[in-house]
Short mmCIF file of C-alpha atoms and ligand atoms in Angstrom, two decimals:
data_model
loop_
_atom_site.label_atom_id
_atom_site.label_comp_id
_atom_site.label_asym_id
_atom_site.label_seq_id
_atom_site.Cartn_x
_atom_site.Cartn_y
_atom_site.Cartn_z
CA MET L 1 41.43 -31.05 -7.46
CA LEU L 2 39.75 -27.90 -6.48
CA ARG L 3 36.32 -27.22 -8.65
CA PHE L 4 33.83 -24.12 -8.34
CA VAL L 5 31.52 -22.34 -10.31
CA HIS L 6 32.15 -18.64 -11.02
CA ILE L 7 28.95 -16.60 -11.21
CA SER L 8 28.47 -12.95 -11.82
CA ASP L 9 26.51 -9.99 -12.78
CA SER L 10 22.65 -11.52 -11.90
CA HIS L 11 21.42 -7.72 -11.24
CA ILE L 12 18.01 -9.33 -9.92
CA SER L 13 15.48 -6.53 -8.85
CA THR L 14 12.06 -7.27 -9.30
CA PRO L 15 10.67 -10.67 -10.75
CA ASP L 16 9.69 -8.86 -13.77
CA PHE L 17 13.09 -6.64 -14.22
CA ALA L 18 14.40 -6.87 -17.93
CA HIS L 19 16.80 -5.06 -19.96
CA TYR L 20 17.02 -5.76 -23.99
CA GLY L 21 13.90 -8.28 -23.51
CA HIS L 22 15.64 -10.43 -21.17
CA ARG L 23 14.41 -10.48 -17.11
CA SER L 24 17.16 -11.13 -14.64
CA TYR L 25 14.97 -13.33 -12.03
CA PRO L 26 13.88 -16.22 -14.33
CA ASN L 27 17.22 -16.40 -16.02
CA PHE L 28 19.19 -16.94 -12.62
CA GLU L 29 16.52 -19.26 -11.69
CA ALA L 30 17.83 -21.21 -14.53
CA VAL L 31 21.69 -20.83 -13.37
CA VAL L 32 21.01 -22.19 -10.01
CA SER L 33 18.78 -25.25 -11.82
CA ALA L 34 22.40 -26.09 -13.93
CA ILE L 35 24.25 -25.74 -11.18
CA ASN L 36 22.23 -27.99 -8.72
CA ALA L 37 21.92 -30.53 -11.60
CA LEU L 38 25.51 -30.82 -12.09
CA PRO L 39 26.69 -34.57 -12.67
CA PHE L 40 29.55 -33.84 -9.81
CA LYS L 41 30.42 -32.28 -6.98
CA ILE L 42 31.77 -28.64 -6.63
CA ASP L 43 33.52 -26.98 -3.86
CA PHE L 44 31.86 -23.76 -4.01
CA VAL L 45 30.32 -21.25 -6.15
CA LEU L 46 32.27 -17.56 -6.43
CA HIS L 47 29.63 -14.82 -7.46
CA THR L 48 31.96 -11.92 -8.31
CA GLY L 49 29.31 -9.00 -7.53
CA ASP L 50 26.57 -6.97 -8.73
CA VAL L 51 23.62 -9.83 -7.29
CA VAL L 52 21.21 -7.33 -7.49
CA GLU L 53 20.57 -3.73 -9.59
CA ASN L 54 19.85 -1.52 -7.10
CA GLY L 55 21.25 -2.13 -3.79
CA ALA L 56 18.08 -2.09 -2.63
CA ALA L 57 16.53 -4.25 0.56
CA GLU L 58 13.83 -5.61 -1.58
CA GLU L 59 15.86 -6.79 -4.20
CA TYR L 60 18.15 -8.95 -1.83
CA ALA L 61 14.82 -9.98 -0.11
CA LEU L 62 13.78 -11.75 -3.37
CA ALA L 63 17.32 -12.88 -4.11
CA LYS L 64 18.14 -14.60 -0.95
CA PRO L 65 15.78 -17.30 -1.13
CA LEU L 66 16.72 -18.32 -4.62
CA LEU L 67 20.51 -17.94 -3.77
CA ALA L 68 19.59 -20.57 -0.69
CA GLN L 69 18.69 -23.10 -3.06
CA LEU L 70 21.83 -23.84 -4.84
CA ARG L 71 23.43 -27.32 -2.76
CA PHE L 72 27.13 -25.90 -2.37
CA PRO L 73 28.29 -23.25 -0.38
CA ILE L 74 28.43 -19.53 -2.26
CA TYR L 75 30.74 -16.35 -1.57
CA TYR L 76 30.65 -12.88 -2.76
CA ALA L 77 32.37 -9.79 -3.85
CA ASN L 78 30.95 -6.80 -3.50
CA GLY L 79 29.75 -5.19 -7.07
CA ASN L 80 29.40 -1.41 -8.11
CA HIS L 81 25.14 -2.34 -8.02
CA ASP L 82 25.42 -3.97 -4.68
CA ASN L 83 24.99 -2.34 -1.26
CA SER L 84 28.09 -3.66 0.70
CA ASP L 85 26.13 -3.57 4.25
CA LEU L 86 22.94 -5.14 2.58
CA LEU L 87 25.18 -7.72 1.05
CA GLN L 88 27.10 -8.82 3.93
CA ARG L 89 23.92 -8.69 6.60
CA GLU L 90 20.87 -10.28 4.26
CA LEU L 91 23.42 -12.95 1.77
CA ILE L 92 26.25 -13.21 4.22
CA GLY L 93 24.88 -13.29 7.87
CA ILE L 94 27.32 -10.84 9.28
CA HIS L 95 25.24 -8.67 11.83
CA THR L 96 27.87 -5.97 12.12
CA PRO L 97 29.33 -4.93 8.24
CA ASN L 98 32.53 -4.16 7.50
CA GLU L 99 33.27 -0.99 5.64
CA ARG L 100 34.43 -3.01 3.23
CA TYR L 101 33.88 -6.62 2.74
CA ASP L 102 37.03 -8.53 1.81
CA CYS L 103 37.52 -11.83 3.14
CA THR L 104 40.01 -14.73 2.43
CA PHE L 105 39.71 -18.49 3.28
CA SER L 106 40.53 -21.68 2.20
CA ILE L 107 39.74 -24.95 0.72
CA LYS L 108 41.62 -28.23 -0.02
CA GLY L 109 44.85 -26.39 0.65
CA VAL L 110 44.09 -23.08 -1.86
CA GLN L 111 43.52 -19.90 -0.42
CA ILE L 112 40.98 -17.42 -1.95
CA ALA L 113 41.05 -13.85 -1.06
CA ILE L 114 37.64 -11.77 -2.30
CA LEU L 115 38.27 -7.83 -2.21
CA ASP L 116 35.74 -5.34 -2.46
CA SER L 117 36.67 -3.28 -5.43
CA SER L 118 33.19 -1.26 -5.27
CA ASN L 119 33.87 2.69 -4.92
CA ARG L 120 31.53 4.02 -3.25
CA ARG L 121 31.12 7.48 -5.02
CA ASP L 122 30.07 5.95 -8.43
CA HIS L 123 30.31 2.72 -10.11
CA THR L 124 33.98 2.68 -10.93
CA GLY L 125 36.55 0.40 -9.34
CA ILE L 126 38.98 1.05 -6.76
CA LEU L 127 41.21 -0.44 -3.70
CA THR L 128 42.29 1.42 -1.03
CA GLU L 129 45.72 1.98 -0.21
CA SER L 130 45.21 -0.76 2.87
CA GLN L 131 43.67 -2.96 0.72
CA LEU L 132 46.92 -2.74 -1.73
CA GLU L 133 48.86 -3.31 1.83
CA ALA L 134 47.01 -6.06 2.86
CA LEU L 135 47.57 -7.85 -0.84
CA ARG L 136 51.17 -6.83 -0.79
CA SER L 137 51.17 -8.78 2.27
CA LEU L 138 49.19 -11.89 1.10
CA CYS L 139 50.87 -12.26 -2.10
CA THR L 140 54.19 -13.22 -1.30
CA SER L 141 56.41 -15.48 -2.89
CA GLU L 142 56.17 -18.39 -0.95
CA GLY L 143 52.84 -20.51 0.44
CA VAL L 144 50.26 -22.41 -0.67
CA PRO L 145 47.70 -21.73 -4.12
CA LEU L 146 46.41 -18.67 -4.63
CA ILE L 147 43.17 -17.17 -5.81
CA ILE L 148 41.78 -13.71 -6.28
CA ALA L 149 38.63 -12.66 -6.85
CA LEU L 150 36.93 -9.09 -7.29
CA HIS L 151 34.03 -7.19 -9.28
CA HIS L 152 36.48 -4.72 -11.33
CA PRO L 153 38.65 -5.98 -14.78
CA PRO L 154 42.20 -5.50 -12.98
CA VAL L 155 43.57 -5.77 -16.38
CA PRO L 156 43.31 -3.79 -19.96
CA LEU L 157 41.36 -5.54 -21.50
CA ASP L 158 41.67 -4.14 -25.66
CA THR L 159 38.54 -2.72 -25.52
CA PRO L 160 38.22 1.29 -25.66
CA TRP L 161 34.65 1.69 -23.70
CA LEU L 162 36.24 -0.75 -21.06
CA ASP L 163 39.82 0.49 -20.84
CA SER L 164 38.76 4.47 -21.15
CA GLY L 165 35.55 4.98 -20.69
CA TRP L 166 32.52 6.31 -22.89
CA CYS L 167 29.87 9.03 -23.62
CA ASP L 168 26.50 8.51 -22.60
CA SER L 169 23.57 9.14 -24.92
CA ASN L 170 23.69 12.76 -23.09
CA GLY L 171 27.10 13.38 -24.08
CA GLU L 172 28.48 12.41 -20.74
CA LEU L 173 31.98 10.79 -19.68
CA CYS L 174 31.05 7.53 -18.00
CA GLY L 175 34.00 5.91 -15.77
CA THR L 176 35.62 3.55 -16.67
CA MET L 177 35.00 0.01 -16.37
CA LEU L 178 38.93 -1.19 -15.57
CA LEU L 179 39.95 -1.23 -11.41
CA GLU L 180 41.08 2.56 -11.29
CA ASN L 181 44.40 1.37 -9.80
CA TRP L 182 44.62 -1.56 -11.61
CA GLN L 183 48.62 -1.08 -11.83
CA ALA L 184 49.28 -0.80 -8.49
CA PHE L 185 46.99 -4.28 -8.11
CA GLN L 186 49.42 -5.77 -10.27
CA SER L 187 52.41 -4.75 -8.97
CA ALA L 188 50.57 -5.73 -5.56
CA ILE L 189 50.09 -9.66 -6.87
CA ALA L 190 53.16 -9.96 -9.12
CA PRO L 191 55.40 -11.56 -6.07
CA ALA L 192 52.97 -14.54 -5.99
CA ARG L 193 52.78 -15.23 -9.28
CA ALA L 194 54.06 -18.88 -9.37
CA ARG L 195 51.59 -19.83 -6.94
CA LEU L 196 48.74 -17.83 -7.88
CA ARG L 197 46.22 -20.23 -10.38
CA GLY L 198 43.93 -16.99 -11.25
CA VAL L 199 42.48 -13.71 -10.98
CA PHE L 200 38.59 -14.02 -11.27
CA PHE L 201 36.25 -10.90 -11.82
CA GLY L 202 32.99 -9.81 -13.47
CA HIS L 203 31.62 -6.38 -14.14
CA ILE L 204 32.05 -6.57 -17.76
CA HIS L 205 29.31 -9.25 -19.19
CA HIS L 206 31.64 -10.80 -21.13
CA ALA L 207 33.78 -14.25 -20.50
CA CYS L 208 37.35 -13.13 -21.40
CA GLN L 209 40.45 -14.78 -20.21
CA VAL L 210 43.94 -12.96 -20.16
CA TRP L 211 47.42 -14.26 -19.86
CA ASN L 212 49.69 -11.21 -18.41
CA ASN L 213 53.03 -11.38 -16.96
CA GLY L 214 52.37 -14.82 -16.15
CA ILE L 215 49.46 -14.95 -14.56
CA LEU L 216 45.70 -15.77 -15.45
CA TYR L 217 42.82 -13.24 -15.37
CA CYS L 218 39.49 -14.87 -15.84
CA ALA L 219 36.00 -12.71 -16.23
CA ALA L 220 33.00 -14.81 -15.61
CA PRO L 221 29.81 -13.99 -18.09
CA SER L 222 26.66 -12.77 -16.85
CA THR L 223 23.76 -14.73 -15.35
CA PHE L 224 21.26 -11.90 -16.96
CA GLY L 225 22.79 -10.57 -20.39
CA GLN L 226 26.18 -10.10 -22.41
CA LEU L 227 27.82 -7.10 -23.83
CA ALA L 228 30.25 -7.03 -26.60
CA SER L 229 33.58 -6.35 -25.98
CA TYR L 230 35.45 -6.01 -28.81
CA PRO L 231 38.98 -4.31 -30.04
CA GLU L 232 37.94 -0.09 -30.97
CA GLN L 233 34.60 -1.02 -29.89
CA ARG L 234 34.02 2.35 -28.30
CA ALA L 235 30.54 1.99 -26.47
CA PRO L 236 28.58 -0.68 -24.73
CA GLN L 237 26.60 -3.14 -26.97
CA PRO L 238 24.16 -5.37 -25.41
CA THR L 239 23.93 -8.87 -27.07
CA PRO L 240 20.36 -10.36 -26.22
CA GLU L 241 21.20 -12.96 -28.41
CA GLN L 242 23.86 -14.50 -26.38
CA PRO L 243 23.05 -17.76 -24.04
CA ILE L 244 23.44 -16.84 -19.68
CA ALA L 245 26.40 -18.84 -19.07
CA PHE L 246 28.58 -19.50 -15.60
CA ASN L 247 32.47 -20.29 -15.80
CA LEU L 248 33.38 -24.02 -14.26
CA VAL L 249 37.00 -24.09 -12.98
CA SER L 250 38.93 -26.74 -12.01
CA ILE L 251 42.26 -26.51 -10.38
CA ASP L 252 44.82 -29.45 -9.88
CA GLY L 253 48.40 -28.83 -8.97
CA GLU L 254 49.54 -26.04 -11.32
CA GLN L 255 46.96 -26.46 -14.00
CA VAL L 256 43.92 -24.61 -14.48
CA ILE L 257 40.82 -25.41 -16.44
CA VAL L 258 38.24 -22.85 -17.04
CA ARG L 259 34.80 -24.43 -18.97
CA GLN L 260 32.27 -21.52 -20.40
CA VAL L 261 28.68 -23.64 -19.65
CA ALA L 262 25.80 -21.96 -21.35
CA ILE L 263 22.71 -22.37 -20.63
CA PRO L 264 19.58 -21.56 -22.61
CA ARG L 265 17.27 -18.71 -21.29
CA PRO L 266 14.01 -20.11 -20.09
CA ALA L 267 11.11 -19.29 -22.10
CA THR L 268 9.80 -16.81 -18.86
CA SER L 269 12.80 -14.79 -19.36
CA ALA L 270 11.60 -12.81 -22.43
CA ALA L 271 9.99 -9.93 -21.49
FE1 FE2 H 301 29.29 -4.22 -12.23
#
């Protein structure tokens, strides 16, 4: 049995940084406490990106001691709000950062591949041709159970603002949340569907599960704040009344269980 906690989009900045009345830092403190208080052991924590808000060194310096309080190992995907170099140096301990932060590791016979989907130009997501080539080599039909993680959603979610973009208050078209080359991603992973236990992502600030072509796609809610994602919804809409949360994933043979664990916002979260 492999168990992990999937968290995402913590957006840590200053201790007082707030959006729609809630502070990201005390929210994340509450999440760390809740994970540490789980009455059973997990194998690791997966953070699918946007650890910090602006990719700034001071933000990673604030986040680091809080993340160090976790009593389980943590693995990261690089998000569009992250700085890949600082994420690798400050949180992962890589002295000479890679251009893109991809990694693979194995725990209890399950292979986990984390991909850096951040487009360095803007907030959209893309995988390079060399990343797709590596993914094709990884995703053969034969092999051990496999998990893939990345920040941007690699599957359409029946929500126009996520799938096709939206206009901001100035009428400027914002890029899509959907991974730009999601079809190439899906083609690359398809041969491994029988051993692929799930594709885990964040970015959308909303818990969501999709069953597509025999593969489970699963988004973690944000530990900061959620956004509504409904069919026909054409612009992002904060839902500050929703609690912060994380996903608890159990993998036993071919069975995958995803539980969402909601946490009351701490009193200190209110801005
Ligand atoms: Fe993001």
